[in-house]
Amino acid sequence: MDNFDLEILDRLQRNSRITTETLGIEIGLSATAVQRRIKKLKETGIIDKEIAVVNEAKLGSAVTVIIEVAMKRGGTDVIDAFQKKTQSFNCVQQCYYVAGENDFILIVKADSLQHYEEITRDLLLNDKNIHKFYSNIAMQNVKVGLEYPIRKDKRTIT
């Protein structure tokens, strides 16, 4: 990957609907060259998928909860089972297996506090492998970013 690829990635992360013509003008390539590069970035898996980001405020009030989970024991079977379980809950937006005092950090979206209680019962309270969990309810969404920080000072990435 070179600086052109990095520029393409940076711009597509902010606006995936930008035309190849506009993108080419902005970075100094032809639309055809931009198309070829985007195709290669998709084929190599660097561009994983294209999605629509939904405006939560316009859909209604959702509760964002950051949950720290500590397992009773840390065998691979326990860790793998919990990871698989979280993937089956569409309210779990993100799940991180972490080093430190706890084993997992989850970002969960619920329709209401009552809905969050249902989630805790189904996902956490009924799991005999969970030692404890802590819930942090977000009071305000200060910043949410989906963009990977592209370092443009790199000449070539291999």
Backbone as JSON, one array per atom type, in Angstrom:
{
  "sequence": "MDNFDLEILDRLQRNSRITTETLGIEIGLSATAVQRRIKKLKETGIIDKEIAVVNEAKLGSAVTVIIEVAMKRGGTDVIDAFQKKTQSFNCVQQCYYVAGENDFILIVKADSLQHYEEITRDLLLNDKNIHKFYSNIAMQNVKVGLEYPIRKDKRTIT",
  "N": [[0.84, -1.18, 0.0], [0.46, 2.22, -0.76], [0.79, 5.83, -0.41], [-1.39, 6.79, -1.9], [-3.3, 4.74, -1.66], [-3.69, 4.92, 1.11], [-4.79, 7.48, 1.31], [-7.16, 7.08, -0.13], [-8.44, 5.17, 1.52], [-8.72, 6.71, 3.86], [-10.5, 8.74, 3.05], [-12.72, 7.23, 2.15], [-13.57, 6.06, 4.51], [-14.77, 8.16, 5.8], [-16.72, 8.93, 4.02], [-18.35, 6.78, 2.28], [-19.76, 6.92, -0.02], [-18.65, 8.63, -1.8], [-17.8, 9.65, -5.07], [-15.78, 7.93, -7.51], [-14.66, 9.64, -9.3], [-14.65, 12.17, -8.0], [-13.06, 11.5, -5.81], [-10.7, 10.82, -7.13], [-9.96, 13.32, -8.21], [-9.48, 14.72, -5.83], [-7.23, 13.38, -4.78], [-5.43, 13.18, -6.82], [-5.47, 11.22, -8.89], [-6.68, 9.23, -11.68], [-10.15, 8.44, -12.26], [-10.46, 5.78, -13.02], [-8.09, 4.6, -12.08], [-8.5, 4.93, -9.35], [-10.76, 3.31, -9.01], [-9.63, 0.77, -9.61], [-7.82, 0.53, -7.49], [-9.55, 0.58, -5.25], [-10.98, -1.76, -5.74], [-8.91, -3.64, -5.42], [-8.29, -3.19, -2.71], [-10.62, -4.14, -1.56], [-10.61, -6.82, -2.41], [-8.35, -7.81, -1.11], [-9.16, -7.7, 1.46], [-8.75, -5.51, 3.04], [-10.56, -3.4, 2.92], [-13.3, -4.16, 4.56], [-16.15, -4.17, 4.76], [-19.01, -2.26, 3.66], [-21.11, 0.0, 5.24], [-24.18, 1.47, 6.5], [-24.39, 4.17, 8.65], [-26.4, 4.69, 11.35], [-28.46, 7.29, 12.61], [-28.86, 7.51, 15.85], [-30.32, 9.21, 17.55], [-32.44, 10.06, 16.01], [-33.89, 7.78, 15.74], [-34.93, 7.21, 18.17], [-34.7, 7.07, 21.77], [-31.94, 5.42, 22.86], [-30.3, 3.35, 25.24], [-27.0, 3.39, 26.19], [-24.68, 1.11, 27.34], [-21.75, 0.34, 29.05], [-20.1, -2.49, 29.81], [-18.22, -4.27, 32.14], [-16.82, -7.41, 32.44], [-16.02, -10.09, 34.53], [-14.73, -13.28, 34.52], [-15.23, -16.46, 36.21], [-13.28, -18.39, 35.96], [-10.51, -18.84, 33.7], [-10.29, -20.56, 31.41], [-9.8, -21.68, 28.01], [-12.11, -22.79, 26.92], [-14.17, -21.59, 28.38], [-13.77, -18.87, 27.8], [-14.04, -18.89, 24.98], [-16.7, -19.78, 24.77], [-18.13, -17.66, 25.95], [-17.47, -15.57, 24.22], [-18.68, -16.49, 21.86], [-21.33, -16.52, 22.71], [-21.87, -13.76, 23.12], [-21.84, -12.88, 20.51], [-24.24, -13.72, 19.52], [-26.1, -11.97, 20.44], [-27.66, -9.24, 19.25], [-27.78, -6.77, 20.41], [-25.38, -6.35, 21.59], [-22.96, -4.37, 20.68], [-20.2, -4.18, 20.56], [-17.53, -6.28, 21.59], [-14.88, -6.86, 23.63], [-12.13, -8.82, 24.36], [-10.07, -8.66, 27.01], [-6.94, -7.79, 28.63], [-6.15, -7.53, 32.06], [-7.88, -6.44, 35.03], [-10.5, -7.31, 34.54], [-12.17, -9.58, 32.25], [-13.63, -9.16, 29.91], [-14.91, -6.44, 27.96], [-17.87, -4.92, 27.17], [-19.89, -3.22, 24.8], [-23.06, -2.19, 24.88], [-26.29, -1.74, 23.49], [-29.45, -0.72, 24.45], [-33.03, -0.56, 24.39], [-34.3, 0.58, 26.53], [-34.06, 1.03, 30.13], [-35.38, -1.09, 31.28], [-35.28, -2.94, 29.2], [-32.52, -3.28, 29.19], [-32.22, -4.58, 31.63], [-33.41, -7.03, 31.01], [-31.56, -7.94, 29.14], [-29.28, -8.23, 30.77], [-30.13, -10.33, 32.38], [-30.46, -12.43, 30.51], [-27.97, -12.55, 29.18], [-25.91, -12.3, 31.13], [-26.51, -12.8, 34.0], [-27.49, -15.42, 34.1], [-25.34, -16.95, 33.42], [-23.17, -19.27, 34.5], [-20.43, -19.14, 34.53], [-19.63, -16.55, 34.89], [-18.13, -14.39, 37.11], [-18.45, -11.77, 38.15], [-19.94, -8.62, 37.19], [-19.79, -5.26, 35.98], [-21.74, -2.43, 35.38], [-21.79, 0.44, 33.39], [-23.59, 3.18, 32.72], [-24.01, 5.18, 29.97], [-24.13, 8.66, 30.02], [-24.03, 10.66, 28.18], [-23.35, 10.85, 24.74], [-20.34, 11.56, 23.78], [-18.29, 11.24, 21.89], [-18.17, 9.14, 19.13], [-16.46, 7.03, 17.14], [-15.88, 5.48, 14.05], [-13.89, 5.31, 12.34], [-10.76, 4.12, 11.25], [-7.66, 5.22, 12.38], [-5.7, 6.66, 10.02], [-2.37, 6.85, 9.27], [-0.83, 9.24, 7.56], [1.75, 9.94, 7.1], [3.31, 7.88, 6.42], [5.24, 6.31, 3.95], [5.19, 3.86, 2.56], [3.36, 0.93, 3.1], [3.73, -2.37, 4.0]],
  "CA": [[0.0, 0.0, 0.0], [1.2, 3.47, -0.8], [0.03, 6.97, 0.1], [-2.68, 6.89, -2.6], [-4.21, 3.81, -0.98], [-4.01, 5.48, 2.43], [-5.71, 8.61, 1.08], [-8.45, 6.49, -0.51], [-9.03, 4.6, 2.74], [-9.08, 7.79, 4.77], [-11.7, 9.42, 2.55], [-13.85, 6.3, 2.11], [-14.06, 5.86, 5.88], [-15.61, 9.3, 6.16], [-17.85, 9.01, 3.09], [-18.21, 5.65, 1.36], [-20.53, 7.2, -1.24], [-17.92, 9.57, -2.64], [-17.58, 9.06, -6.39], [-14.37, 7.72, -7.85], [-14.22, 10.86, -9.99], [-14.33, 13.17, -6.97], [-11.92, 10.98, -5.06], [-9.52, 10.96, -8.0], [-9.58, 14.74, -8.26], [-8.94, 15.11, -4.52], [-5.92, 12.8, -4.47], [-4.54, 13.27, -7.98], [-5.49, 10.01, -9.72], [-7.85, 9.11, -12.54], [-11.25, 7.66, -11.68], [-10.17, 4.37, -13.29], [-7.04, 4.17, -11.14], [-9.14, 4.85, -8.03], [-11.6, 2.1, -9.05], [-8.74, -0.4, -9.51], [-7.28, 0.47, -6.13], [-10.64, 0.2, -4.35], [-11.23, -3.19, -5.99], [-7.83, -4.4, -4.79], [-8.46, -3.06, -1.25], [-11.71, -5.04, -1.19], [-10.18, -8.21, -2.65], [-7.35, -8.2, -0.1], [-9.79, -7.68, 2.77], [-8.47, -4.28, 3.8], [-11.93, -2.88, 3.07], [-14.04, -5.34, 5.01], [-17.54, -4.03, 4.33], [-19.55, -0.91, 3.63], [-22.33, 0.0, 6.05], [-24.84, 2.75, 6.74], [-24.37, 4.54, 10.06], [-27.74, 5.16, 11.7], [-28.54, 8.36, 13.59], [-29.62, 6.96, 16.98], [-31.22, 10.22, 18.1], [-33.64, 10.14, 15.18], [-34.64, 6.53, 15.88], [-35.48, 7.11, 19.52], [-33.66, 7.08, 22.78], [-31.33, 4.14, 23.22], [-29.41, 3.41, 26.39], [-25.69, 2.79, 25.93], [-24.11, 0.59, 28.57], [-20.42, -0.25, 28.96], [-20.11, -3.54, 30.83], [-16.98, -4.99, 32.41], [-17.18, -8.76, 32.86], [-14.95, -10.94, 35.06], [-15.12, -14.69, 34.53], [-14.77, -17.19, 37.4], [-12.01, -19.01, 35.58], [-10.15, -18.34, 32.38], [-9.95, -21.55, 30.4], [-10.18, -21.32, 26.64], [-13.49, -23.19, 26.67], [-15.03, -20.57, 28.99], [-13.59, -17.64, 27.02], [-14.64, -19.12, 23.66], [-18.16, -19.87, 24.92], [-18.69, -16.33, 26.18], [-17.33, -14.82, 22.97], [-19.72, -16.98, 20.95], [-22.61, -16.09, 23.25], [-22.07, -12.33, 22.86], [-22.09, -12.69, 19.08], [-25.64, -14.03, 19.23], [-26.93, -10.86, 20.94], [-27.44, -8.09, 18.38], [-27.66, -5.56, 21.23], [-23.95, -6.2, 21.91], [-22.33, -3.76, 19.52], [-18.77, -4.49, 20.58], [-17.08, -7.15, 22.67], [-13.42, -6.91, 23.67], [-11.46, -9.72, 25.31], [-9.02, -7.74, 27.45], [-6.03, -8.13, 29.72], [-6.37, -6.62, 33.18], [-8.71, -6.92, 36.13], [-11.66, -8.01, 33.99], [-11.88, -10.38, 31.06], [-14.32, -8.63, 28.74], [-15.61, -5.16, 27.99], [-18.94, -4.94, 26.18], [-20.68, -2.02, 24.53], [-24.41, -2.71, 24.66], [-27.37, -0.78, 23.23], [-30.76, -1.2, 24.88], [-34.11, 0.39, 24.12], [-34.68, 1.21, 27.8], [-33.43, 0.35, 31.27], [-36.06, -2.38, 31.42], [-34.68, -3.81, 28.19], [-31.17, -3.61, 29.66], [-32.36, -5.6, 32.68], [-33.65, -8.3, 30.31], [-30.28, -8.34, 28.55], [-28.39, -8.73, 31.83], [-30.62, -11.66, 32.79], [-30.2, -13.43, 29.46], [-26.56, -12.62, 28.8], [-24.93, -12.31, 32.21], [-26.91, -13.39, 35.28], [-27.71, -16.86, 33.97], [-24.09, -17.6, 33.0], [-22.49, -19.75, 35.71], [-18.99, -18.87, 34.43], [-19.36, -15.14, 35.19], [-17.9, -14.1, 38.53], [-19.11, -10.49, 38.44], [-19.92, -7.65, 36.1], [-20.07, -3.87, 36.35], [-22.4, -1.69, 34.31], [-21.64, 1.89, 33.34], [-24.58, 3.71, 31.79], [-23.54, 6.42, 29.37], [-25.03, 9.8, 30.22], [-23.99, 11.46, 26.97], [-22.46, 10.38, 23.69], [-19.43, 12.66, 23.5], [-17.64, 10.94, 20.61], [-18.16, 7.76, 18.65], [-15.75, 6.99, 15.86], [-15.77, 4.2, 13.38], [-12.78, 5.41, 11.41], [-9.43, 3.68, 11.66], [-6.76, 6.37, 12.17], [-4.72, 6.42, 8.96], [-1.17, 7.7, 9.35], [-0.49, 9.62, 6.19], [3.17, 10.24, 6.96], [4.0, 6.67, 5.96], [5.44, 6.26, 2.5], [4.75, 2.56, 2.06], [3.01, -0.09, 4.09], [3.84, -3.7, 3.36]],
  "C": [[0.88, 1.24, 0.0], [0.3, 4.6, -0.28], [-1.31, 7.16, -0.61], [-3.71, 5.97, -1.95], [-4.64, 4.35, 0.38], [-4.99, 6.64, 2.31], [-7.1, 8.1, 0.71], [-9.16, 5.94, 0.72], [-9.53, 5.69, 3.68], [-10.38, 8.46, 4.33], [-12.92, 8.49, 2.53], [-14.42, 6.03, 3.5], [-15.01, 6.97, 6.29], [-16.84, 9.41, 5.27], [-17.69, 7.9, 2.05], [-18.96, 5.87, 0.05], [-19.85, 8.21, -2.15], [-17.66, 8.9, -4.0], [-16.09, 8.88, -6.64], [-13.81, 8.94, -8.58], [-13.79, 11.92, -8.98], [-13.11, 12.75, -6.18], [-10.63, 11.14, -5.86], [-9.03, 12.39, -8.07], [-8.92, 15.16, -6.96], [-7.53, 14.58, -4.27], [-4.96, 12.78, -5.65], [-4.4, 11.99, -8.78], [-6.71, 10.03, -10.62], [-8.91, 8.28, -11.83], [-11.01, 6.16, -11.87], [-9.13, 3.83, -12.33], [-7.62, 4.02, -9.73], [-10.0, 3.59, -7.96], [-10.76, 0.84, -8.89], [-8.22, -0.57, -8.1], [-8.34, 0.05, -5.12], [-10.94, -1.29, -4.5], [-10.17, -4.04, -5.31], [-7.94, -4.35, -3.26], [-9.59, -3.96, -0.75], [-11.28, -6.5, -1.31], [-9.2, -8.7, -1.59], [-7.91, -8.15, 1.32], [-9.48, -6.46, 3.6], [-9.76, -3.49, 3.97], [-12.79, -4.1, 3.35], [-15.49, -5.3, 4.55], [-17.91, -2.56, 4.33], [-20.9, -0.95, 4.33], [-22.95, 1.39, 6.07], [-24.81, 3.0, 8.25], [-25.69, 5.23, 10.38], [-27.65, 6.26, 12.76], [-29.46, 7.89, 14.72], [-30.66, 7.94, 17.5], [-32.52, 10.29, 17.31], [-34.48, 8.86, 15.24], [-35.32, 6.4, 17.23], [-34.35, 7.0, 20.51], [-33.2, 5.67, 23.1], [-30.42, 4.37, 24.42], [-28.12, 2.7, 26.0], [-25.09, 2.37, 27.26], [-22.76, -0.03, 28.26], [-20.32, -1.23, 30.13], [-18.73, -4.18, 30.92], [-17.35, -6.33, 33.01], [-15.94, -9.51, 33.33], [-15.47, -12.37, 35.12], [-14.59, -15.35, 35.8], [-13.44, -17.86, 37.15], [-11.75, -18.66, 34.13], [-9.76, -19.36, 31.35], [-10.45, -21.15, 29.02], [-11.63, -21.71, 26.33], [-14.48, -22.15, 27.21], [-14.98, -19.28, 28.17], [-14.29, -17.78, 25.66], [-16.17, -19.14, 23.74], [-18.78, -18.5, 25.12], [-18.58, -15.47, 24.92], [-18.43, -15.21, 21.98], [-21.1, -16.5, 21.4], [-22.87, -14.61, 22.94], [-22.38, -12.06, 21.39], [-23.53, -12.97, 18.7], [-26.6, -12.96, 19.73], [-26.68, -9.64, 20.07], [-27.36, -6.78, 19.15], [-26.21, -5.33, 21.68], [-23.27, -5.67, 20.66], [-20.86, -4.12, 19.42], [-18.47, -5.38, 21.77], [-15.56, -7.25, 22.57], [-12.98, -7.91, 24.73], [-10.21, -8.97, 25.72], [-8.12, -8.36, 28.51], [-6.28, -7.11, 30.83], [-7.25, -7.27, 34.23], [-9.92, -7.71, 35.66], [-11.28, -8.73, 32.7], [-12.49, -9.82, 29.78], [-14.84, -7.23, 29.02], [-16.61, -5.19, 26.84], [-19.52, -3.55, 26.02], [-22.05, -2.54, 24.1], [-25.38, -1.56, 24.42], [-28.68, -1.43, 23.63], [-31.8, -0.13, 24.6], [-34.49, 1.2, 25.36], [-33.92, 0.51, 28.92], [-34.09, -1.0, 31.53], [-35.5, -3.38, 30.42], [-33.27, -4.22, 28.62], [-31.23, -4.68, 30.75], [-32.59, -6.98, 32.05], [-32.35, -8.83, 29.7], [-29.36, -8.91, 29.62], [-28.83, -10.11, 32.3], [-30.21, -12.72, 31.77], [-28.71, -13.63, 29.19], [-25.62, -12.89, 29.97], [-25.35, -13.09, 33.45], [-27.08, -14.91, 35.22], [-26.47, -17.63, 33.54], [-23.28, -17.98, 34.23], [-20.98, -19.48, 35.68], [-18.63, -17.41, 34.72], [-19.25, -14.95, 36.69], [-18.63, -12.82, 38.94], [-19.09, -9.64, 37.18], [-20.31, -6.28, 36.64], [-20.68, -3.18, 35.14], [-22.14, -0.21, 34.48], [-22.61, 2.4, 32.29], [-24.11, 5.06, 31.29], [-24.59, 7.51, 29.55], [-25.12, 10.64, 28.95], [-23.0, 10.83, 25.99], [-21.57, 11.55, 23.3], [-18.75, 12.45, 22.15], [-17.75, 9.45, 20.33], [-17.48, 7.8, 17.29], [-15.69, 5.59, 15.31], [-14.55, 4.16, 12.46], [-11.48, 4.91, 12.02], [-8.48, 4.84, 11.4], [-5.66, 6.02, 11.17], [-3.57, 7.4, 9.14], [-0.71, 7.99, 7.94], [0.98, 9.94, 6.01], [3.97, 9.03, 6.51], [4.12, 6.71, 4.45], [4.88, 4.96, 1.92], [4.43, 1.66, 3.22], [3.08, -1.43, 3.38], [2.98, -4.7, 4.07]]
}
